[in-house]
Amino acid sequence: MSYITGTYTKEIFKNERNDYVIGLIRVKDSDIDKLIGKTIDFVGIFPDIIERTNYTMYGELIKHPKYGEQFNVNNYELYLPTKEEELVEFLSSDFFPIGEKTAAKIVAKFKEKTLDIISNEPDKLLSIPRLTETRIKKIKDVLDNLEFSSKTMIKLKELGFTNKESLTLLKKYQDKVLTKIEENIYDFIDSDEISFTNIDHIALNMGIPNDDERRLLALIIHTMKELTFNQGDTYLYLEELSKSLNIDQEHLEEYLDKLQRQNKIVIEENKYYLKKFYEAECYIVDRLCFLNDMTKHKLPKLEEKLEELEKINNITYDDTQRQAIIKSLNNNITIITGGPGTGKTTIIKAITYLLQYVYKAKPDDIALLAPTGRAAKKMMETTNLKALTIHRYLAWDKDTNIFSINEYNPNPQKYIIIDETSMIDTLLMEALLKGIRRDAKIILVGDYYQLPSVAQGQILKDLIDSDLIDTIKLNSIYRQTEDSYILNLAQEIKDKDISESFLMKKEDYNFITCPKEQVPNLIQEIVKKAISKGYTDKEIQILSPMYKTPSGIDNLNILLQEIFNPPSPSKNEISLSEVTYRVGDKILQLVNDTDNNVYNGDIGYITDITKNKTTKKREIIVNFDGNKVAYPPDKYINIKHGYAITIHKAQGSEFPMVIMPIINSFNRMLYNKLVYTAITRAKDTLMIVGTPESFLYGVKNDYIDNRKTTIKEMIIKKYIY
């Protein structure tokens, strides 16, 4: 590893989120002779670097293909000067509360011992004119903090933490970070900031034995996190933990009791909860039951006003729809559930119209919310009212995973309408209920049979299954004709009773049987034929359960890019490993990004690939329905091609044409609700390509319904016992 020592002269770029810095340093000393006396670029993670200050940086000189030589910094430390001119420059930098004249007076008096005097005998600085005790204390505190941060970052790096991890720990624990490591390094897993695997590796290298109690307690928490997430559960049984941990049951029970005493888990009726899930379920139940039991304030002449609305819009609501609208407006909490085409959107439109134009609610009195950006956009288009993702509504900070809108600072809206509720997990539901006023009317809308949330919980299912919260079930189909086979098939999938006609071609449906080896080529041919009929990539969506295999998302995206957006001299492109991004490409957003108002599952198109004027790095510009977002190199991981996407990412959306590969290679990923969700994304045409046996296997596999949660049980106990 090489080093450079010099003055940080200029910041070219800094990412405030992760402290990634590109800057210039004037090199005074180095083990690379040719750099001495030159000003060069450096790149790396820096939590508190300040211009006009001297640093020693450790790393390697690299040759960037576009930007030339750069010093790639692995770690760094503040360079504490000894020469008088360097000391004056250092003390008059932006770190310290004094100017150059005062710095010069201090150095003139104490010479090369200046920093030692400040650290160990600061009272001697009182002899310098205009230096008060308060200013002297500030000077000493700054020097102490700079020395500590620099030394601590080096120590953390030496232990094995990455720059980013070291920065995270230093920011959170400050001067206690090294003490925390000595006391119990495994405590760092409590906030999910650093993986157990990395912490464990460092701890074992420090000499902590495999059977150390601190390690085993952390291992149990880590295992509980992994099992609950993978299974969607909010609690576990002892047998599950025992199978996953190499700890004999007697000791395991002792450790679990200790974790409960430490307030990290909750044990109740042989159920083992991570504390946050137990508390979240309790809070959700208390809040919703409180709302359910509140006195209802019914809106006057509602049925009469609803009849007037029918005349205005030349529409006739059936009895179930009327019931849904009336109950939603009169109840404190209501659930509306139904499959595709059953009128959920129509009901939301009627509710918002009546609130606004009949009962004179202000737009700011109504919050339209959804778990995804596309679902929120659909609500906005339907109602002409502002709709938000739940994360944006609650002012979520992705770096800290904290919601600024909470029980201490709730939003003021009186009417909360939430679509695609099946996608809401337990912790998000808790956060949402904390972020709204206690007397707000809540209307939960969703499809009981769709996929549950990716994270732990099954909120919509539990609330409906409790049978104690007013639920209106929509069964009549309006979106398509009664003989639409897509919706008939959806019903058969729900019933797990598929008729033989699923292999027969229909006006809106076709199951093309073929061996798995032929699936990718056949999908290409279907897409080409659809394009010849006028379909575009905006209207065609391929849904696959997996990323890998020839029929998986990664390979299909490569094949489909060649059809939808082939290379052209007129189109800029950038190649990253096996993936090439090109102007015109369909792009899928993979994470929530509240800063840029783009969310997990949003689809956009690349409009440009250009060099940033400041950083000189190439950025991918993606247009999400008028919202243009720039992706610098460190954000490329937040996007993928969107020609083929997962079924989970498609939830909350619908497409004119859906093409779905389904083969035995996918069997471990296939289950009833996944197949149901996939086929109900098709608005007009559904094409399934693959093997009937795999399709039938997925329809009959209902393991996803076996999530272990206790919201239903808690609600029933609250009312029955």
PDB file of N, CA and C in Angstrom, residues 147-218:
ATOM      1  N   GLU A 147      -7.801  14.313  16.306  1.00  0.00           N
ATOM      2  CA  GLU A 147      -6.861  13.220  16.557  1.00  0.00           C
ATOM      3  C   GLU A 147      -7.597  11.916  16.832  1.00  0.00           C
ATOM      4  N   PHE A 148      -8.681  12.016  17.616  1.00  0.00           N
ATOM      5  CA  PHE A 148      -9.440  10.810  17.951  1.00  0.00           C
ATOM      6  C   PHE A 148     -10.091  10.202  16.706  1.00  0.00           C
ATOM      7  N   SER A 149     -10.774  11.032  15.892  1.00  0.00           N
ATOM      8  CA  SER A 149     -11.454  10.518  14.698  1.00  0.00           C
ATOM      9  C   SER A 149     -10.472   9.849  13.761  1.00  0.00           C
ATOM     10  N   SER A 150      -9.346  10.492  13.561  1.00  0.00           N
ATOM     11  CA  SER A 150      -8.347   9.953  12.645  1.00  0.00           C
ATOM     12  C   SER A 150      -7.809   8.618  13.145  1.00  0.00           C
ATOM     13  N   LYS A 151      -7.420   8.554  14.416  1.00  0.00           N
ATOM     14  CA  LYS A 151      -6.868   7.331  14.980  1.00  0.00           C
ATOM     15  C   LYS A 151      -7.919   6.222  15.048  1.00  0.00           C
ATOM     16  N   THR A 152      -9.169   6.615  15.355  1.00  0.00           N
ATOM     17  CA  THR A 152     -10.231   5.616  15.472  1.00  0.00           C
ATOM     18  C   THR A 152     -10.557   5.004  14.119  1.00  0.00           C
ATOM     19  N   MET A 153     -10.619   5.831  13.075  1.00  0.00           N
ATOM     20  CA  MET A 153     -10.888   5.307  11.740  1.00  0.00           C
ATOM     21  C   MET A 153      -9.803   4.305  11.339  1.00  0.00           C
ATOM     22  N   ILE A 154      -8.560   4.619  11.640  1.00  0.00           N
ATOM     23  CA  ILE A 154      -7.461   3.703  11.311  1.00  0.00           C
ATOM     24  C   ILE A 154      -7.610   2.399  12.093  1.00  0.00           C
ATOM     25  N   LYS A 155      -7.937   2.511  13.383  1.00  0.00           N
ATOM     26  CA  LYS A 155      -8.098   1.326  14.223  1.00  0.00           C
ATOM     27  C   LYS A 155      -9.237   0.441  13.709  1.00  0.00           C
ATOM     28  N   LEU A 156     -10.358   1.057  13.345  1.00  0.00           N
ATOM     29  CA  LEU A 156     -11.505   0.289  12.845  1.00  0.00           C
ATOM     30  C   LEU A 156     -11.160  -0.418  11.545  1.00  0.00           C
ATOM     31  N   LYS A 157     -10.427   0.292  10.684  1.00  0.00           N
ATOM     32  CA  LYS A 157      -9.998  -0.325   9.424  1.00  0.00           C
ATOM     33  C   LYS A 157      -9.054  -1.492   9.681  1.00  0.00           C
ATOM     34  N   GLU A 158      -8.152  -1.314  10.644  1.00  0.00           N
ATOM     35  CA  GLU A 158      -7.205  -2.388  10.968  1.00  0.00           C
ATOM     36  C   GLU A 158      -7.932  -3.627  11.486  1.00  0.00           C
ATOM     37  N   LEU A 159      -9.033  -3.409  12.212  1.00  0.00           N
ATOM     38  CA  LEU A 159      -9.805  -4.536  12.738  1.00  0.00           C
ATOM     39  C   LEU A 159     -10.501  -5.311  11.622  1.00  0.00           C
ATOM     40  N   GLY A 160     -10.823  -4.602  10.528  1.00  0.00           N
ATOM     41  CA  GLY A 160     -11.475  -5.291   9.419  1.00  0.00           C
ATOM     42  C   GLY A 160     -12.766  -4.654   8.956  1.00  0.00           C
ATOM     43  N   PHE A 161     -13.164  -3.533   9.566  1.00  0.00           N
ATOM     44  CA  PHE A 161     -14.362  -2.828   9.108  1.00  0.00           C
ATOM     45  C   PHE A 161     -14.039  -2.063   7.827  1.00  0.00           C
ATOM     46  N   THR A 162     -15.009  -1.974   6.940  1.00  0.00           N
ATOM     47  CA  THR A 162     -14.827  -1.180   5.733  1.00  0.00           C
ATOM     48  C   THR A 162     -14.876   0.301   6.082  1.00  0.00           C
ATOM     49  N   ASN A 163     -14.489   1.148   5.114  1.00  0.00           N
ATOM     50  CA  ASN A 163     -14.574   2.595   5.338  1.00  0.00           C
ATOM     51  C   ASN A 163     -15.990   3.002   5.718  1.00  0.00           C
ATOM     52  N   LYS A 164     -16.964   2.477   4.970  1.00  0.00           N
ATOM     53  CA  LYS A 164     -18.364   2.840   5.215  1.00  0.00           C
ATOM     54  C   LYS A 164     -18.817   2.376   6.593  1.00  0.00           C
ATOM     55  N   GLU A 165     -18.459   1.152   6.949  1.00  0.00           N
ATOM     56  CA  GLU A 165     -18.831   0.633   8.267  1.00  0.00           C
ATOM     57  C   GLU A 165     -18.154   1.430   9.370  1.00  0.00           C
ATOM     58  N   SER A 166     -16.879   1.750   9.174  1.00  0.00           N
ATOM     59  CA  SER A 166     -16.143   2.528  10.176  1.00  0.00           C
ATOM     60  C   SER A 166     -16.793   3.885  10.381  1.00  0.00           C
ATOM     61  N   LEU A 167     -17.171   4.510   9.273  1.00  0.00           N
ATOM     62  CA  LEU A 167     -17.827   5.813   9.345  1.00  0.00           C
ATOM     63  C   LEU A 167     -19.150   5.712  10.084  1.00  0.00           C
ATOM     64  N   THR A 168     -19.928   4.683   9.775  1.00  0.00           N
ATOM     65  CA  THR A 168     -21.220   4.482  10.436  1.00  0.00           C
ATOM     66  C   THR A 168     -21.045   4.329  11.938  1.00  0.00           C
ATOM     67  N   LEU A 169     -20.084   3.512  12.330  1.00  0.00           N
ATOM     68  CA  LEU A 169     -19.849   3.281  13.757  1.00  0.00           C
ATOM     69  C   LEU A 169     -19.344   4.536  14.454  1.00  0.00           C
ATOM     70  N   LEU A 170     -18.426   5.257  13.803  1.00  0.00           N
ATOM     71  CA  LEU A 170     -17.871   6.470  14.398  1.00  0.00           C
ATOM     72  C   LEU A 170     -18.952   7.527  14.594  1.00  0.00           C
ATOM     73  N   LYS A 171     -19.835   7.669  13.591  1.00  0.00           N
ATOM     74  CA  LYS A 171     -20.906   8.667  13.698  1.00  0.00           C
ATOM     75  C   LYS A 171     -21.883   8.313  14.818  1.00  0.00           C
ATOM     76  N   LYS A 172     -22.176   7.015  14.962  1.00  0.00           N
ATOM     77  CA  LYS A 172     -23.188   6.611  15.945  1.00  0.00           C
ATOM     78  C   LYS A 172     -22.648   6.593  17.365  1.00  0.00           C
ATOM     79  N   TYR A 173     -21.434   6.013  17.555  1.00  0.00           N
ATOM     80  CA  TYR A 173     -20.931   5.792  18.914  1.00  0.00           C
ATOM     81  C   TYR A 173     -19.868   6.796  19.338  1.00  0.00           C
ATOM     82  N   GLN A 174     -19.328   7.553  18.378  1.00  0.00           N
ATOM     83  CA  GLN A 174     -18.352   8.609  18.644  1.00  0.00           C
ATOM     84  C   GLN A 174     -17.212   8.101  19.526  1.00  0.00           C
ATOM     85  N   ASP A 175     -16.961   8.768  20.651  1.00  0.00           N
ATOM     86  CA  ASP A 175     -15.789   8.402  21.447  1.00  0.00           C
ATOM     87  C   ASP A 175     -15.963   7.095  22.223  1.00  0.00           C
ATOM     88  N   LYS A 176     -17.154   6.483  22.142  1.00  0.00           N
ATOM     89  CA  LYS A 176     -17.392   5.224  22.858  1.00  0.00           C
ATOM     90  C   LYS A 176     -17.222   4.008  21.954  1.00  0.00           C
ATOM     91  N   VAL A 177     -16.892   4.219  20.682  1.00  0.00           N
ATOM     92  CA  VAL A 177     -16.916   3.110  19.729  1.00  0.00           C
ATOM     93  C   VAL A 177     -15.900   2.022  20.073  1.00  0.00           C
ATOM     94  N   LEU A 178     -14.684   2.404  20.441  1.00  0.00           N
ATOM     95  CA  LEU A 178     -13.669   1.395  20.753  1.00  0.00           C
ATOM     96  C   LEU A 178     -13.992   0.678  22.061  1.00  0.00           C
ATOM     97  N   THR A 179     -14.580   1.405  22.997  1.00  0.00           N
ATOM     98  CA  THR A 179     -15.009   0.775  24.255  1.00  0.00           C
ATOM     99  C   THR A 179     -16.106  -0.240  23.994  1.00  0.00           C
ATOM    100  N   LYS A 180     -17.028   0.105  23.086  1.00  0.00           N
ATOM    101  CA  LYS A 180     -18.108  -0.825  22.729  1.00  0.00           C
ATOM    102  C   LYS A 180     -17.534  -2.103  22.132  1.00  0.00           C
ATOM    103  N   ILE A 181     -16.509  -1.956  21.310  1.00  0.00           N
ATOM    104  CA  ILE A 181     -15.889  -3.131  20.694  1.00  0.00           C
ATOM    105  C   ILE A 181     -15.265  -4.022  21.758  1.00  0.00           C
ATOM    106  N   GLU A 182     -14.615  -3.414  22.724  1.00  0.00           N
ATOM    107  CA  GLU A 182     -13.988  -4.197  23.787  1.00  0.00           C
ATOM    108  C   GLU A 182     -15.040  -4.882  24.653  1.00  0.00           C
ATOM    109  N   GLU A 183     -16.120  -4.158  24.968  1.00  0.00           N
ATOM    110  CA  GLU A 183     -17.153  -4.725  25.842  1.00  0.00           C
ATOM    111  C   GLU A 183     -17.927  -5.833  25.140  1.00  0.00           C
ATOM    112  N   ASN A 184     -18.446  -5.523  23.953  1.00  0.00           N
ATOM    113  CA  ASN A 184     -19.211  -6.524  23.203  1.00  0.00           C
ATOM    114  C   ASN A 184     -19.403  -6.052  21.769  1.00  0.00           C
ATOM    115  N   ILE A 185     -18.513  -6.473  20.902  1.00  0.00           N
ATOM    116  CA  ILE A 185     -18.593  -6.079  19.491  1.00  0.00           C
ATOM    117  C   ILE A 185     -19.901  -6.553  18.859  1.00  0.00           C
ATOM    118  N   TYR A 186     -20.471  -7.608  19.403  1.00  0.00           N
ATOM    119  CA  TYR A 186     -21.695  -8.170  18.827  1.00  0.00           C
ATOM    120  C   TYR A 186     -22.923  -7.285  19.047  1.00  0.00           C
ATOM    121  N   ASP A 187     -22.811  -6.292  19.923  1.00  0.00           N
ATOM    122  CA  ASP A 187     -23.928  -5.355  20.107  1.00  0.00           C
ATOM    123  C   ASP A 187     -24.227  -4.568  18.833  1.00  0.00           C
ATOM    124  N   PHE A 188     -23.245  -4.507  17.919  1.00  0.00           N
ATOM    125  CA  PHE A 188     -23.434  -3.727  16.695  1.00  0.00           C
ATOM    126  C   PHE A 188     -24.521  -4.307  15.791  1.00  0.00           C
ATOM    127  N   ILE A 189     -24.901  -5.569  15.993  1.00  0.00           N
ATOM    128  CA  ILE A 189     -25.934  -6.143  15.114  1.00  0.00           C
ATOM    129  C   ILE A 189     -27.329  -5.661  15.485  1.00  0.00           C
ATOM    130  N   ASP A 190     -27.488  -5.039  16.648  1.00  0.00           N
ATOM    131  CA  ASP A 190     -28.825  -4.654  17.104  1.00  0.00           C
ATOM    132  C   ASP A 190     -29.517  -3.688  16.158  1.00  0.00           C
ATOM    133  N   SER A 191     -28.741  -2.814  15.514  1.00  0.00           N
ATOM    134  CA  SER A 191     -29.355  -1.802  14.648  1.00  0.00           C
ATOM    135  C   SER A 191     -29.229  -2.136  13.166  1.00  0.00           C
ATOM    136  N   ASP A 192     -28.818  -3.363  12.852  1.00  0.00           N
ATOM    137  CA  ASP A 192     -28.755  -3.833  11.459  1.00  0.00           C
ATOM    138  C   ASP A 192     -27.802  -3.017  10.585  1.00  0.00           C
ATOM    139  N   GLU A 193     -26.864  -2.298  11.185  1.00  0.00           N
ATOM    140  CA  GLU A 193     -25.980  -1.452  10.382  1.00  0.00           C
ATOM    141  C   GLU A 193     -24.886  -2.258   9.685  1.00  0.00           C
ATOM    142  N   ILE A 194     -24.441  -3.324  10.341  1.00  0.00           N
ATOM    143  CA  ILE A 194     -23.346  -4.125   9.815  1.00  0.00           C
ATOM    144  C   ILE A 194     -23.751  -5.590   9.920  1.00  0.00           C
ATOM    145  N   SER A 195     -23.401  -6.367   8.927  1.00  0.00           N
ATOM    146  CA  SER A 195     -23.830  -7.764   8.911  1.00  0.00           C
ATOM    147  C   SER A 195     -23.190  -8.555  10.042  1.00  0.00           C
ATOM    148  N   PHE A 196     -23.942  -9.521  10.531  1.00  0.00           N
ATOM    149  CA  PHE A 196     -23.406 -10.406  11.569  1.00  0.00           C
ATOM    150  C   PHE A 196     -22.155 -11.116  11.068  1.00  0.00           C
ATOM    151  N   THR A 197     -22.172 -11.501   9.800  1.00  0.00           N
ATOM    152  CA  THR A 197     -21.045 -12.251   9.234  1.00  0.00           C
ATOM    153  C   THR A 197     -19.741 -11.480   9.375  1.00  0.00           C
ATOM    154  N   ASN A 198     -19.765 -10.174   9.050  1.00  0.00           N
ATOM    155  CA  ASN A 198     -18.541  -9.372   9.136  1.00  0.00           C
ATOM    156  C   ASN A 198     -18.141  -9.136  10.590  1.00  0.00           C
ATOM    157  N   ILE A 199     -19.135  -8.839  11.434  1.00  0.00           N
ATOM    158  CA  ILE A 199     -18.832  -8.636  12.854  1.00  0.00           C
ATOM    159  C   ILE A 199     -18.230  -9.909  13.446  1.00  0.00           C
ATOM    160  N   ASP A 200     -18.808 -11.043  13.094  1.00  0.00           N
ATOM    161  CA  ASP A 200     -18.338 -12.325  13.625  1.00  0.00           C
ATOM    162  C   ASP A 200     -16.912 -12.614  13.167  1.00  0.00           C
ATOM    163  N   HIS A 201     -16.639 -12.314  11.910  1.00  0.00           N
ATOM    164  CA  HIS A 201     -15.289 -12.532  11.374  1.00  0.00           C
ATOM    165  C   HIS A 201     -14.263 -11.698  12.148  1.00  0.00           C
ATOM    166  N   ILE A 202     -14.592 -10.436  12.390  1.00  0.00           N
ATOM    167  CA  ILE A 202     -13.678  -9.550  13.119  1.00  0.00           C
ATOM    168  C   ILE A 202     -13.520 -10.030  14.556  1.00  0.00           C
ATOM    169  N   ALA A 203     -14.639 -10.413  15.177  1.00  0.00           N
ATOM    170  CA  ALA A 203     -14.607 -10.849  16.575  1.00  0.00           C
ATOM    171  C   ALA A 203     -13.746 -12.099  16.746  1.00  0.00           C
ATOM    172  N   LEU A 204     -13.909 -13.051  15.852  1.00  0.00           N
ATOM    173  CA  LEU A 204     -13.117 -14.283  15.942  1.00  0.00           C
ATOM    174  C   LEU A 204     -11.638 -13.991  15.739  1.00  0.00           C
ATOM    175  N   ASN A 205     -11.322 -13.048  14.841  1.00  0.00           N
ATOM    176  CA  ASN A 205      -9.918 -12.644  14.637  1.00  0.00           C
ATOM    177  C   ASN A 205      -9.351 -11.937  15.868  1.00  0.00           C
ATOM    178  N   MET A 206     -10.239 -11.315  16.653  1.00  0.00           N
ATOM    179  CA  MET A 206      -9.807 -10.656  17.887  1.00  0.00           C
ATOM    180  C   MET A 206      -9.544 -11.668  19.002  1.00  0.00           C
ATOM    181  N   GLY A 207      -9.898 -12.919  18.746  1.00  0.00           N
ATOM    182  CA  GLY A 207      -9.646 -13.954  19.749  1.00  0.00           C
ATOM    183  C   GLY A 207     -10.858 -14.373  20.544  1.00  0.00           C
ATOM    184  N   ILE A 208     -12.037 -13.831  20.209  1.00  0.00           N
ATOM    185  CA  ILE A 208     -13.253 -14.260  20.901  1.00  0.00           C
ATOM    186  C   ILE A 208     -13.568 -15.695  20.482  1.00  0.00           C
ATOM    187  N   PRO A 209     -13.730 -16.620  21.415  1.00  0.00           N
ATOM    188  CA  PRO A 209     -13.949 -18.033  21.053  1.00  0.00           C
ATOM    189  C   PRO A 209     -15.337 -18.281  20.473  1.00  0.00           C
ATOM    190  N   ASN A 210     -15.461 -19.386  19.747  1.00  0.00           N
ATOM    191  CA  ASN A 210     -16.729 -19.749  19.111  1.00  0.00           C
ATOM    192  C   ASN A 210     -17.870 -19.882  20.104  1.00  0.00           C
ATOM    193  N   ASP A 211     -17.560 -20.361  21.301  1.00  0.00           N
ATOM    194  CA  ASP A 211     -18.627 -20.620  22.274  1.00  0.00           C
ATOM    195  C   ASP A 211     -18.786 -19.488  23.290  1.00  0.00           C
ATOM    196  N   ASP A 212     -18.213 -18.334  22.998  1.00  0.00           N
ATOM    197  CA  ASP A 212     -18.398 -17.167  23.870  1.00  0.00           C
ATOM    198  C   ASP A 212     -19.888 -16.811  23.925  1.00  0.00           C
ATOM    199  N   GLU A 213     -20.377 -16.571  25.126  1.00  0.00           N
ATOM    200  CA  GLU A 213     -21.813 -16.308  25.290  1.00  0.00           C
ATOM    201  C   GLU A 213     -22.274 -15.101  24.486  1.00  0.00           C
ATOM    202  N   ARG A 214     -21.439 -14.068  24.417  1.00  0.00           N
ATOM    203  CA  ARG A 214     -21.815 -12.873  23.647  1.00  0.00           C
ATOM    204  C   ARG A 214     -22.044 -13.233  22.187  1.00  0.00           C
ATOM    205  N   ARG A 215     -21.189 -14.115  21.665  1.00  0.00           N
ATOM    206  CA  ARG A 215     -21.324 -14.540  20.269  1.00  0.00           C
ATOM    207  C   ARG A 215     -22.595 -15.360  20.073  1.00  0.00           C
ATOM    208  N   LEU A 216     -22.856 -16.277  20.974  1.00  0.00           N
ATOM    209  CA  LEU A 216     -24.022 -17.154  20.815  1.00  0.00           C
ATOM    210  C   LEU A 216     -25.332 -16.372  20.931  1.00  0.00           C
ATOM    211  N   LEU A 217     -25.370 -15.399  21.816  1.00  0.00           N
ATOM    212  CA  LEU A 217     -26.577 -14.562  21.928  1.00  0.00           C
ATOM    213  C   LEU A 217     -26.814 -13.779  20.632  1.00  0.00           C
ATOM    214  N   ALA A 218     -25.740 -13.231  20.078  1.00  0.00           N
ATOM    215  CA  ALA A 218     -25.860 -12.488  18.813  1.00  0.00           C
ATOM    216  C   ALA A 218     -26.246 -13.423  17.675  1.00  0.00           C
TER     217      ALA A 218
END
